[in-house]
Coordinates of C-alpha atoms in Angstrom, one line a residue:
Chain A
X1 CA 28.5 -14.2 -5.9
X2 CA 30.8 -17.3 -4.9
X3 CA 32.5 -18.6 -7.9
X4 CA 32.6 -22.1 -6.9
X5 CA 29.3 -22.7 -7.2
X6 CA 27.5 -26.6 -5.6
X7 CA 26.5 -28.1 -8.3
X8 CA 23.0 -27.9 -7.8
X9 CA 23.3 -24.4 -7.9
X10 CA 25.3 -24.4 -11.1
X11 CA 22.7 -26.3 -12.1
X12 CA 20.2 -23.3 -11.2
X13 CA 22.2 -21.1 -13.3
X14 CA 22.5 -22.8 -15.7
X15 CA 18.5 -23.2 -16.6
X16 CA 18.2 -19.6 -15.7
X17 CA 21.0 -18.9 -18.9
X18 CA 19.4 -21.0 -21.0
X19 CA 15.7 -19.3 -20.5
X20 CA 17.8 -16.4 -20.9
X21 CA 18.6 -17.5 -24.1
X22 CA 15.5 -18.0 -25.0
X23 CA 14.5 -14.9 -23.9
X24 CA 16.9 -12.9 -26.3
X25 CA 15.9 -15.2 -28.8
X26 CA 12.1 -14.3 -28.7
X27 CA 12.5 -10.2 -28.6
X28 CA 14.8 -10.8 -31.4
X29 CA 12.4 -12.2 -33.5
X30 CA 9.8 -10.2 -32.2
X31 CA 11.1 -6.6 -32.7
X32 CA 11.7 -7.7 -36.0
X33 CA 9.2 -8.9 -37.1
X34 CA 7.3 -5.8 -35.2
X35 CA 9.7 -3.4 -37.7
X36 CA 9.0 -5.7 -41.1
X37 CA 5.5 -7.2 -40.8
X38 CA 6.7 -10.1 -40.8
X39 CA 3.9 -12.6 -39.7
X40 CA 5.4 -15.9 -40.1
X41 CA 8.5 -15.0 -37.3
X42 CA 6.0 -13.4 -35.3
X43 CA 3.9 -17.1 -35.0
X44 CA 7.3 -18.3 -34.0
X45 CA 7.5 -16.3 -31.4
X46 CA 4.0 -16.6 -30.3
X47 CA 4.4 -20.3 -30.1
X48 CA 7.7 -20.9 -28.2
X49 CA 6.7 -18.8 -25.3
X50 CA 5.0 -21.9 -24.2
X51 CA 8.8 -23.1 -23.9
X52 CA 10.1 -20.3 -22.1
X53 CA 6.8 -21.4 -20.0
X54 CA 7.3 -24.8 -19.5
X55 CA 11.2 -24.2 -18.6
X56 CA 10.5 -21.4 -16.0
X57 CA 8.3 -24.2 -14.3
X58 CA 11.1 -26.6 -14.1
X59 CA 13.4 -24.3 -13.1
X60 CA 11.0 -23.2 -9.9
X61 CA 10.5 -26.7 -9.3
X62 CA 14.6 -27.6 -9.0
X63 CA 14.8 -24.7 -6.7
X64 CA 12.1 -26.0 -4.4
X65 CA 13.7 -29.2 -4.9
X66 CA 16.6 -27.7 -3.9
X67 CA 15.2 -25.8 -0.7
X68 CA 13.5 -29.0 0.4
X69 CA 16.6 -31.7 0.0
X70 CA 19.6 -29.4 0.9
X71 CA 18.6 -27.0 3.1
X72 CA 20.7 -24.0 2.3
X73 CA 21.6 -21.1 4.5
X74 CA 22.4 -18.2 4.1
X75 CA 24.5 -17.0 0.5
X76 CA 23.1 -20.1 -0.9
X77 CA 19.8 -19.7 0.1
X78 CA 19.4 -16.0 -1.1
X79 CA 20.6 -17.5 -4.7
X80 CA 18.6 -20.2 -4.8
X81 CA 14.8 -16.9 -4.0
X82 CA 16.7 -15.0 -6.0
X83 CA 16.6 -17.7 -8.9
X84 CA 12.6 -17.7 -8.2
X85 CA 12.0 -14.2 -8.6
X86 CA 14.5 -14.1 -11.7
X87 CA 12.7 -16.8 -13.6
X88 CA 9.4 -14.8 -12.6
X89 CA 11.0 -11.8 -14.1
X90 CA 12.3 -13.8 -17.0
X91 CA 8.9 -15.6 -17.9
X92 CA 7.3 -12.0 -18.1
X93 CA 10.1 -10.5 -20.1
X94 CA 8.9 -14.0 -22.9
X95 CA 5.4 -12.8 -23.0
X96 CA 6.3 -9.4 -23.3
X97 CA 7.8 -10.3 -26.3
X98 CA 4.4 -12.5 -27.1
X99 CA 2.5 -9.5 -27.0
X100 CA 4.6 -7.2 -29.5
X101 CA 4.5 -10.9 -31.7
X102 CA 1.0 -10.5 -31.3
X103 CA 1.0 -6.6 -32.7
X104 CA 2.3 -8.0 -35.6
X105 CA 0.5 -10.5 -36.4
X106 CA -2.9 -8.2 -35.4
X107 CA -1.6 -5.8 -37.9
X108 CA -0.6 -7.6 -40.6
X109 CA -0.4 -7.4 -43.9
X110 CA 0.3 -3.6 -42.7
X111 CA 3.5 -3.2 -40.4
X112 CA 2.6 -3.0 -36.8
X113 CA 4.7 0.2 -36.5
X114 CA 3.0 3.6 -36.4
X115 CA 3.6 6.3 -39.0
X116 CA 6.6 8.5 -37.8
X117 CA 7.5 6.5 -35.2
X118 CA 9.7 4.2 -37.3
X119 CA 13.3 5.3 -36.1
X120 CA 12.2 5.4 -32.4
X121 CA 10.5 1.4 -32.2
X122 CA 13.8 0.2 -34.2
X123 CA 15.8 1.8 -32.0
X124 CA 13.8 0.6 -29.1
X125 CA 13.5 -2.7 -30.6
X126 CA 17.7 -2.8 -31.0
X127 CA 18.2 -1.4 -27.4
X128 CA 15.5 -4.7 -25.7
X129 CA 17.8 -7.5 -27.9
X130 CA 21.1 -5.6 -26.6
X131 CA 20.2 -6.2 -23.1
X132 CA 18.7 -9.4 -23.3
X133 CA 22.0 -10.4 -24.7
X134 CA 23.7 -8.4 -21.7
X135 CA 21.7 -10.0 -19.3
X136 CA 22.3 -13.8 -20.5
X137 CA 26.1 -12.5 -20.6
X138 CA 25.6 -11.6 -16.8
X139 CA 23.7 -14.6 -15.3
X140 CA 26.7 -16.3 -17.4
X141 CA 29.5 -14.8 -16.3
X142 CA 28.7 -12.3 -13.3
X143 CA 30.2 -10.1 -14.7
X144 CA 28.8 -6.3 -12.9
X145 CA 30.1 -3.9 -15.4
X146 CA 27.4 -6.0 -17.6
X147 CA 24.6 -4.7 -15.2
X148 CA 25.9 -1.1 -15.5
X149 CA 25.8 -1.4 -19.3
X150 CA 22.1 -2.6 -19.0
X151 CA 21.0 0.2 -16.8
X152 CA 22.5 2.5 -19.5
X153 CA 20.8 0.9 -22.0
X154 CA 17.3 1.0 -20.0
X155 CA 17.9 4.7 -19.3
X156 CA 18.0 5.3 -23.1
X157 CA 15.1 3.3 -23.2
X158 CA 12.7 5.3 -21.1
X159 CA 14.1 8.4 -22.7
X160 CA 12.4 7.3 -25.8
X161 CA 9.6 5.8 -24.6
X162 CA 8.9 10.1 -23.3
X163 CA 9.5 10.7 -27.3
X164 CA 6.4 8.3 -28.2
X165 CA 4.8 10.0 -25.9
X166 CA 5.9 13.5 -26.9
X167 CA 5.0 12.4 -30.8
X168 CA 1.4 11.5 -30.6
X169 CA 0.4 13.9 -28.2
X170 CA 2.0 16.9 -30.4
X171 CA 0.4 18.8 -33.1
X172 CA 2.3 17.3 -35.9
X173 CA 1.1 13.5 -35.1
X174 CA -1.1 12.7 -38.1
X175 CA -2.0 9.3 -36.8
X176 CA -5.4 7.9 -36.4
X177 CA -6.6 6.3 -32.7
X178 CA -5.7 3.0 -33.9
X179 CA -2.3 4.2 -34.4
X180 CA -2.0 6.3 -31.2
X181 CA -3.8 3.1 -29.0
X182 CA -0.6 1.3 -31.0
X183 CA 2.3 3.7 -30.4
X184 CA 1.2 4.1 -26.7
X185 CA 0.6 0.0 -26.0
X186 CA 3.9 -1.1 -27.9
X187 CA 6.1 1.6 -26.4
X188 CA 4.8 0.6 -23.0
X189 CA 5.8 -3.1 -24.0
X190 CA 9.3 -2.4 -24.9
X191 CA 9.7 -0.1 -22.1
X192 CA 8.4 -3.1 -19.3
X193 CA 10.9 -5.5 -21.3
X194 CA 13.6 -3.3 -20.4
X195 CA 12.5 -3.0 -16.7
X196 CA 12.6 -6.3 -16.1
X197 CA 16.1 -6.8 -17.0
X198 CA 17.1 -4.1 -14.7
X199 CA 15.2 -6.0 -12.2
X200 CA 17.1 -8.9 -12.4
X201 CA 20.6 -7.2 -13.3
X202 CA 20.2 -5.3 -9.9
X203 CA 19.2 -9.1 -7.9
X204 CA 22.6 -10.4 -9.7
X205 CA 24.0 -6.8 -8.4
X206 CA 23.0 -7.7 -4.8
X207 CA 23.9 -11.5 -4.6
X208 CA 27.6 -10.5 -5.6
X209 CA 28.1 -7.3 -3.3
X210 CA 25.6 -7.7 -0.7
X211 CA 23.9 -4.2 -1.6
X212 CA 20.2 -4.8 -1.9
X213 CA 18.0 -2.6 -3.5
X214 CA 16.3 -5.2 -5.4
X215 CA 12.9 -3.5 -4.2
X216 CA 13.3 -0.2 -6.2
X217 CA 13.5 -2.3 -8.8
X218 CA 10.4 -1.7 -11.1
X219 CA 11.0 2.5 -10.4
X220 CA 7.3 4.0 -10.3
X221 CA 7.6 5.8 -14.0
X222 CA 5.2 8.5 -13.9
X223 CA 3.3 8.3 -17.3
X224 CA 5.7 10.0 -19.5
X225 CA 4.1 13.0 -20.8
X226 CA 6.1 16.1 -21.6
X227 CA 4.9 19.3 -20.0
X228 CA 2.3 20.7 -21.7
Chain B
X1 CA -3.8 -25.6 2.6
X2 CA -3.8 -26.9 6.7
X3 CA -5.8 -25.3 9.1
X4 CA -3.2 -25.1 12.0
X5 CA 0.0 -23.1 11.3
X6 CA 3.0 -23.5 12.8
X7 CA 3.5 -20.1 14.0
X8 CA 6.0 -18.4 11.9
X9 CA 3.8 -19.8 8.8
X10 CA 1.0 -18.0 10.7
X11 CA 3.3 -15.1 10.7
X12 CA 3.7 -15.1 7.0
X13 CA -0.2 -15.5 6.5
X14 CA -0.4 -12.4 9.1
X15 CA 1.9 -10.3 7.0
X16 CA 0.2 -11.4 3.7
X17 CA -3.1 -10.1 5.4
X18 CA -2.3 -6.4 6.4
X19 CA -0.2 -6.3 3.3
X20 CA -3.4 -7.0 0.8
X21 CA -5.3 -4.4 3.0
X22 CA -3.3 -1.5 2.7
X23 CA -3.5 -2.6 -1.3
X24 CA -7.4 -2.4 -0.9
X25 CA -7.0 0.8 0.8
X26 CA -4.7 2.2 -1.9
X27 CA -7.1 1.1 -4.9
X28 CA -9.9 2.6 -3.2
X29 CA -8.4 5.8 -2.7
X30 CA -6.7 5.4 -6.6
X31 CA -10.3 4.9 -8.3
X32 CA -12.1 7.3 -6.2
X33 CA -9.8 10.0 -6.8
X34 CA -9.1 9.0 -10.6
X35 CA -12.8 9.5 -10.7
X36 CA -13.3 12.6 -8.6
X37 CA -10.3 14.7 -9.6
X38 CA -9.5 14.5 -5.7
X39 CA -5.4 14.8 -6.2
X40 CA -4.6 15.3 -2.0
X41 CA -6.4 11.5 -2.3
X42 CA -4.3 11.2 -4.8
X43 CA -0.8 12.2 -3.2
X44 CA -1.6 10.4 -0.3
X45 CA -1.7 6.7 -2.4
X46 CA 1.4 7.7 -3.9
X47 CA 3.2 8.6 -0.7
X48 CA 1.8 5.5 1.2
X49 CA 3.3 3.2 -1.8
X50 CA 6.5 3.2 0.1
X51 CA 4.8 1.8 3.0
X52 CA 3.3 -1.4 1.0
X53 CA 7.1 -1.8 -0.3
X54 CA 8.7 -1.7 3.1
X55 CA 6.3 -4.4 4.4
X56 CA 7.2 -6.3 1.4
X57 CA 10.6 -6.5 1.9
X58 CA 9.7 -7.1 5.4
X59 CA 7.9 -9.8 4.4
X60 CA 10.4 -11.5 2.1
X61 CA 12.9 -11.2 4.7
X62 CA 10.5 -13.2 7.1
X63 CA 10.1 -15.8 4.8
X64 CA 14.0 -16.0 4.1
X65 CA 14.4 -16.0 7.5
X66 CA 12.4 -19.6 8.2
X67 CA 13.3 -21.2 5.6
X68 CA 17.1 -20.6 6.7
X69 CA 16.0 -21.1 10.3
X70 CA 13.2 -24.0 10.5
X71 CA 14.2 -25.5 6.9
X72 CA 10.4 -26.5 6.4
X73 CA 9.9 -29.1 3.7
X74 CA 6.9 -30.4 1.5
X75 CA 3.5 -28.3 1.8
X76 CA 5.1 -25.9 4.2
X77 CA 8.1 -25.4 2.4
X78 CA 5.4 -24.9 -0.7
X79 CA 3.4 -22.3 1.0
X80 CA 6.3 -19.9 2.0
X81 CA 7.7 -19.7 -1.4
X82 CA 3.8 -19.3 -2.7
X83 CA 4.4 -16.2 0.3
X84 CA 7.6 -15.1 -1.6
X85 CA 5.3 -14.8 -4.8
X86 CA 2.0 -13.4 -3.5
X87 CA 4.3 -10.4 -2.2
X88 CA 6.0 -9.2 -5.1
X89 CA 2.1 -9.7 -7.0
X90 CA 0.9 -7.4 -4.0
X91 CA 3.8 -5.1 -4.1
X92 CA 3.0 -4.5 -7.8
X93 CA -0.3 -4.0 -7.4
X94 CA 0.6 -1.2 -5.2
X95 CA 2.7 0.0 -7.7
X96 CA -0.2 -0.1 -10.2
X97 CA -2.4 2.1 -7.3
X98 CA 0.2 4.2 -7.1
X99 CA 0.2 4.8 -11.0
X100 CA -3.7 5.3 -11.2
X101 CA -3.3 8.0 -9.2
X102 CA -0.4 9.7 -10.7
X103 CA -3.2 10.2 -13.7
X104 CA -5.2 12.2 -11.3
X105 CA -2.1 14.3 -10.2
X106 CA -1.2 14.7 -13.9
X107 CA -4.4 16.1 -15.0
X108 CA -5.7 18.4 -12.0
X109 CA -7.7 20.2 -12.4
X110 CA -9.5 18.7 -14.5
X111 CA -10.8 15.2 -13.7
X112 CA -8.8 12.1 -14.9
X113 CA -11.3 9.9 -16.6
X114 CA -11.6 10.3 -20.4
X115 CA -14.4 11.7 -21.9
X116 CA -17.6 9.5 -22.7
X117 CA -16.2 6.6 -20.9
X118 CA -17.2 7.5 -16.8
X119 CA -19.4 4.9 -16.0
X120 CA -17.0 2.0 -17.2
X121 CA -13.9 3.5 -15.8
X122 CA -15.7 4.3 -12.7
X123 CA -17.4 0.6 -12.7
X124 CA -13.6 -0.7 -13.4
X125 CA -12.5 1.1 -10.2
X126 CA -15.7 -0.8 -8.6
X127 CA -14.3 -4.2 -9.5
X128 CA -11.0 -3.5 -8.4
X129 CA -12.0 -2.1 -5.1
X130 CA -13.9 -5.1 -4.9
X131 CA -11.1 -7.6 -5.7
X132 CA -8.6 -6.3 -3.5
X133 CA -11.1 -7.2 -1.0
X134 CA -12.1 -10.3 -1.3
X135 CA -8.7 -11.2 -1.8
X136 CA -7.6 -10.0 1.6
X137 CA -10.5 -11.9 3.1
X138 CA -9.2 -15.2 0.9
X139 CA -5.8 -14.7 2.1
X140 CA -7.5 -14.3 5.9
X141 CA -10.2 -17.0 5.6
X142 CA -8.8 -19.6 2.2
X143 CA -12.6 -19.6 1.5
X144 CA -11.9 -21.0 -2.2
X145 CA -15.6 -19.3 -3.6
X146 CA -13.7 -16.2 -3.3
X147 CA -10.9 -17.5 -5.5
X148 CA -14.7 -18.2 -7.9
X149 CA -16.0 -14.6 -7.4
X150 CA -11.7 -12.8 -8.1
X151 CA -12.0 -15.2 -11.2
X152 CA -15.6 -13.4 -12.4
X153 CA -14.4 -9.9 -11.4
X154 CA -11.4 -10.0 -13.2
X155 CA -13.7 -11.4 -16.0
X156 CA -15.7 -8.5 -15.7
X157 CA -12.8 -6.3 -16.2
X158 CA -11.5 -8.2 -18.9
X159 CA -14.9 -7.1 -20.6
X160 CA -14.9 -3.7 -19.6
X161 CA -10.9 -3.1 -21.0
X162 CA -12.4 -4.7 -24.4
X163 CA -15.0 -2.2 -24.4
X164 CA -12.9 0.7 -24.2
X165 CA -10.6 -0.2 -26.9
X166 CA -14.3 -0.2 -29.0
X167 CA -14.7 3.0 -27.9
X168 CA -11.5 4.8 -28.5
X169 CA -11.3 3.1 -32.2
X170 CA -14.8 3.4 -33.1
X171 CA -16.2 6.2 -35.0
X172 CA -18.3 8.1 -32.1
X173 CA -15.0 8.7 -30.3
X174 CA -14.2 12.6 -29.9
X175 CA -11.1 12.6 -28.1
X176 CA -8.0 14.0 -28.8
X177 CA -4.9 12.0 -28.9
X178 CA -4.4 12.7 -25.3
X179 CA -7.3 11.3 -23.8
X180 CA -6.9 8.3 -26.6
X181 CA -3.5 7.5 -24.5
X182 CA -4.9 8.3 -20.9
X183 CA -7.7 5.7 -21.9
X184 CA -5.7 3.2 -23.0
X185 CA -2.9 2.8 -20.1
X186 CA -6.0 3.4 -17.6
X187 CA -7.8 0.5 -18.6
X188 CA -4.4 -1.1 -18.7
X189 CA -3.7 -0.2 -15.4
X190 CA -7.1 -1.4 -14.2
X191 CA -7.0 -4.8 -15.9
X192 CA -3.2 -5.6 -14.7
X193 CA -4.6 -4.7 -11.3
X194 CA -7.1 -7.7 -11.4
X195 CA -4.3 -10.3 -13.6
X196 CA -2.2 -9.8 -10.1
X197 CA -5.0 -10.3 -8.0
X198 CA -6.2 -13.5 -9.9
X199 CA -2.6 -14.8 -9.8
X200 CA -2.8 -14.8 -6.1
X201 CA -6.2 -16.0 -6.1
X202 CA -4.6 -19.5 -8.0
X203 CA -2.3 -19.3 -5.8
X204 CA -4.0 -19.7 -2.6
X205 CA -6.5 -22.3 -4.6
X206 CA -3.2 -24.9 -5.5
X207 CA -1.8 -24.5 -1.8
X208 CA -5.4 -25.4 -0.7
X209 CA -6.1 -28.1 -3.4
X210 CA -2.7 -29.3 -5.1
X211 CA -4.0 -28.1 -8.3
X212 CA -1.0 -26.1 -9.5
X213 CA -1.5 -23.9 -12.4
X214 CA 0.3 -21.0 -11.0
X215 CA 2.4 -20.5 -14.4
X216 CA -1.0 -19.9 -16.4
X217 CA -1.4 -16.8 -14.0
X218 CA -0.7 -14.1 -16.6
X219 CA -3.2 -14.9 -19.3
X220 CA -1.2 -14.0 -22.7
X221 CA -4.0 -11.3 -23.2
X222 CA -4.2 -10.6 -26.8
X223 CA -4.4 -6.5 -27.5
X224 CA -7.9 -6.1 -26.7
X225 CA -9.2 -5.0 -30.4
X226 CA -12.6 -5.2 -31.7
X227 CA -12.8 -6.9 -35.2
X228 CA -12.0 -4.1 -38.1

């Protein structure tokens, strides 16, 4: 990606680090308040999605803008569709968060984390904030070895979204269907979170070194059930 | 939206077209073998995927391509970056065909659909088949009653994935944990399916009409629970 950047298109990444921002902000709150039952920073999160909403709509807006007044070819025009589909990716990453909000709040006064499951979810929940973080740090700074690190972390991810998967479908899980409905919906939450930063690591990937493979970008994840 | 294309915007729309049919074709094939147990139905949705993401790509690089090369402005510029959305909603909708049917692949033998809920799986699978074709025939025709009847379906489904949350957390449910999970990423599947398919459907209705609510597209869909 060109380091002198017009600065409409500075301008572009700039609203794409600051919904970013937001972003990390929301899973933040959310995975904790997923892990602690806590309600009140779950309505928080709930309600400033509508920001996130409301800023990925002005960002679209400055692009087309963009497109319309100046015309760009060729590196500047891929940034400017690639800023589209990031703020897509971006505004699905903020209700992702929404929804495990939403867990919470369902679930509460109980915590919304199944029995036995505690250790993974944290760890999930830890892993979604690192790489939200990450990716703000990237759109920021294009730095690639950032996108490497958030693959990594995305990896682990899926590794134990298989282990929710392994737990409630093994003959020690003691949970009820409401639990097992829960374990399997939330995992798949955090899991999609992650995905979508991989997404837009690998568009930011592309725009700097011209290698595009920004169309294997949601991998097809075969439902993770171990062998049995 | 205007009735006479220019022709590379005609080009887009044409691309659009055969993009959402091999979509329909994929669902079709999905439900009917998530419902039959057929898994060579199966394996062939999940090798023709790759096809619906190569004329994605295709697609985006088309619209790339004019808006470096003819630099259209106002509701032209509008519609090709509408284009640049409606393909990644198709290509995931592939990707959501392509998942249905891994179910099937996962459990042959024996058939896919949990116990006790065939007939709304199977009438899911119905409304799908059904979406995915009117929506081709909106993107042909812009007939905006389709956009009405995409709307209903998708409300039908929304229904339908309520109902079998009832089901796997009410007390006549007999399933083990592992058709608990199948059910609930199924119905998940199914009902993401139709969300793609109605953000298109707005889509196509604010080019036509100037009414843009394209960023309500993904309803925040609370986790469908019954009251308990």
């Amino acid at each position: 990606m060109r380091e002198v950047f017009h600065q409409s298109l500075e301008d572009v990444q700039a609203r794409l680090v600051e919904i970013a921002e937001l972003v990390a902000i929301a899973i933040d709150k959310a995975t904790t308040s997923f892990a602690t039952g806590d309600v009140a920073l779950a309505e928080e999160v709930i309600s400033e999605d509508a920001i996130i909403d409301e800023k990925t709509v002005a960002l679209d807006e400055m692009a087309i803008q963009l497109l319309a007044m100046q015309q760009p070819v060729a590196g500047d025009l891929r940034i400017v569709v690639a800023a589209l589909r990031m703020s897509a990716s971006l505004e699905r990453m903020g209700d992702i968060a929404e929804h495990i909000a939403q867990f919470t709040r369902l679930r509460f006064p109980a915590r919304a984390i199944p029995t036995g499951l505690k250790s993974t979810f944290t760890r999930m929940g830890e892993l979604d904030v690192q790489l939200a973080n990450k990716l703000t740090e990237l759109l920021q700074t294009q730095d690639l070895e950032l996108a490497e690190e958030i693959r990594n972390a995305d990896d682990e991810i899926d590794e134990l979204h298989v282990s929710v998967f392994e737990k409630v479908l093994g003959d020690t899980w003691t949970g009820e269907a409401t639990e097992t409905v829960d374990a399997t919906l939330a995992s798949r939450f955090f899991e999609r979170f992650a995905d979508h930063a991989v997404s837009i690591a690998k568009k930011v990937h592309y725009l700097a070194t011209g290698d595009w493979d920004t169309h294997t970008e949601e991998p097809i994840v075969e439902p993770h059930y171990p062998n049995h």
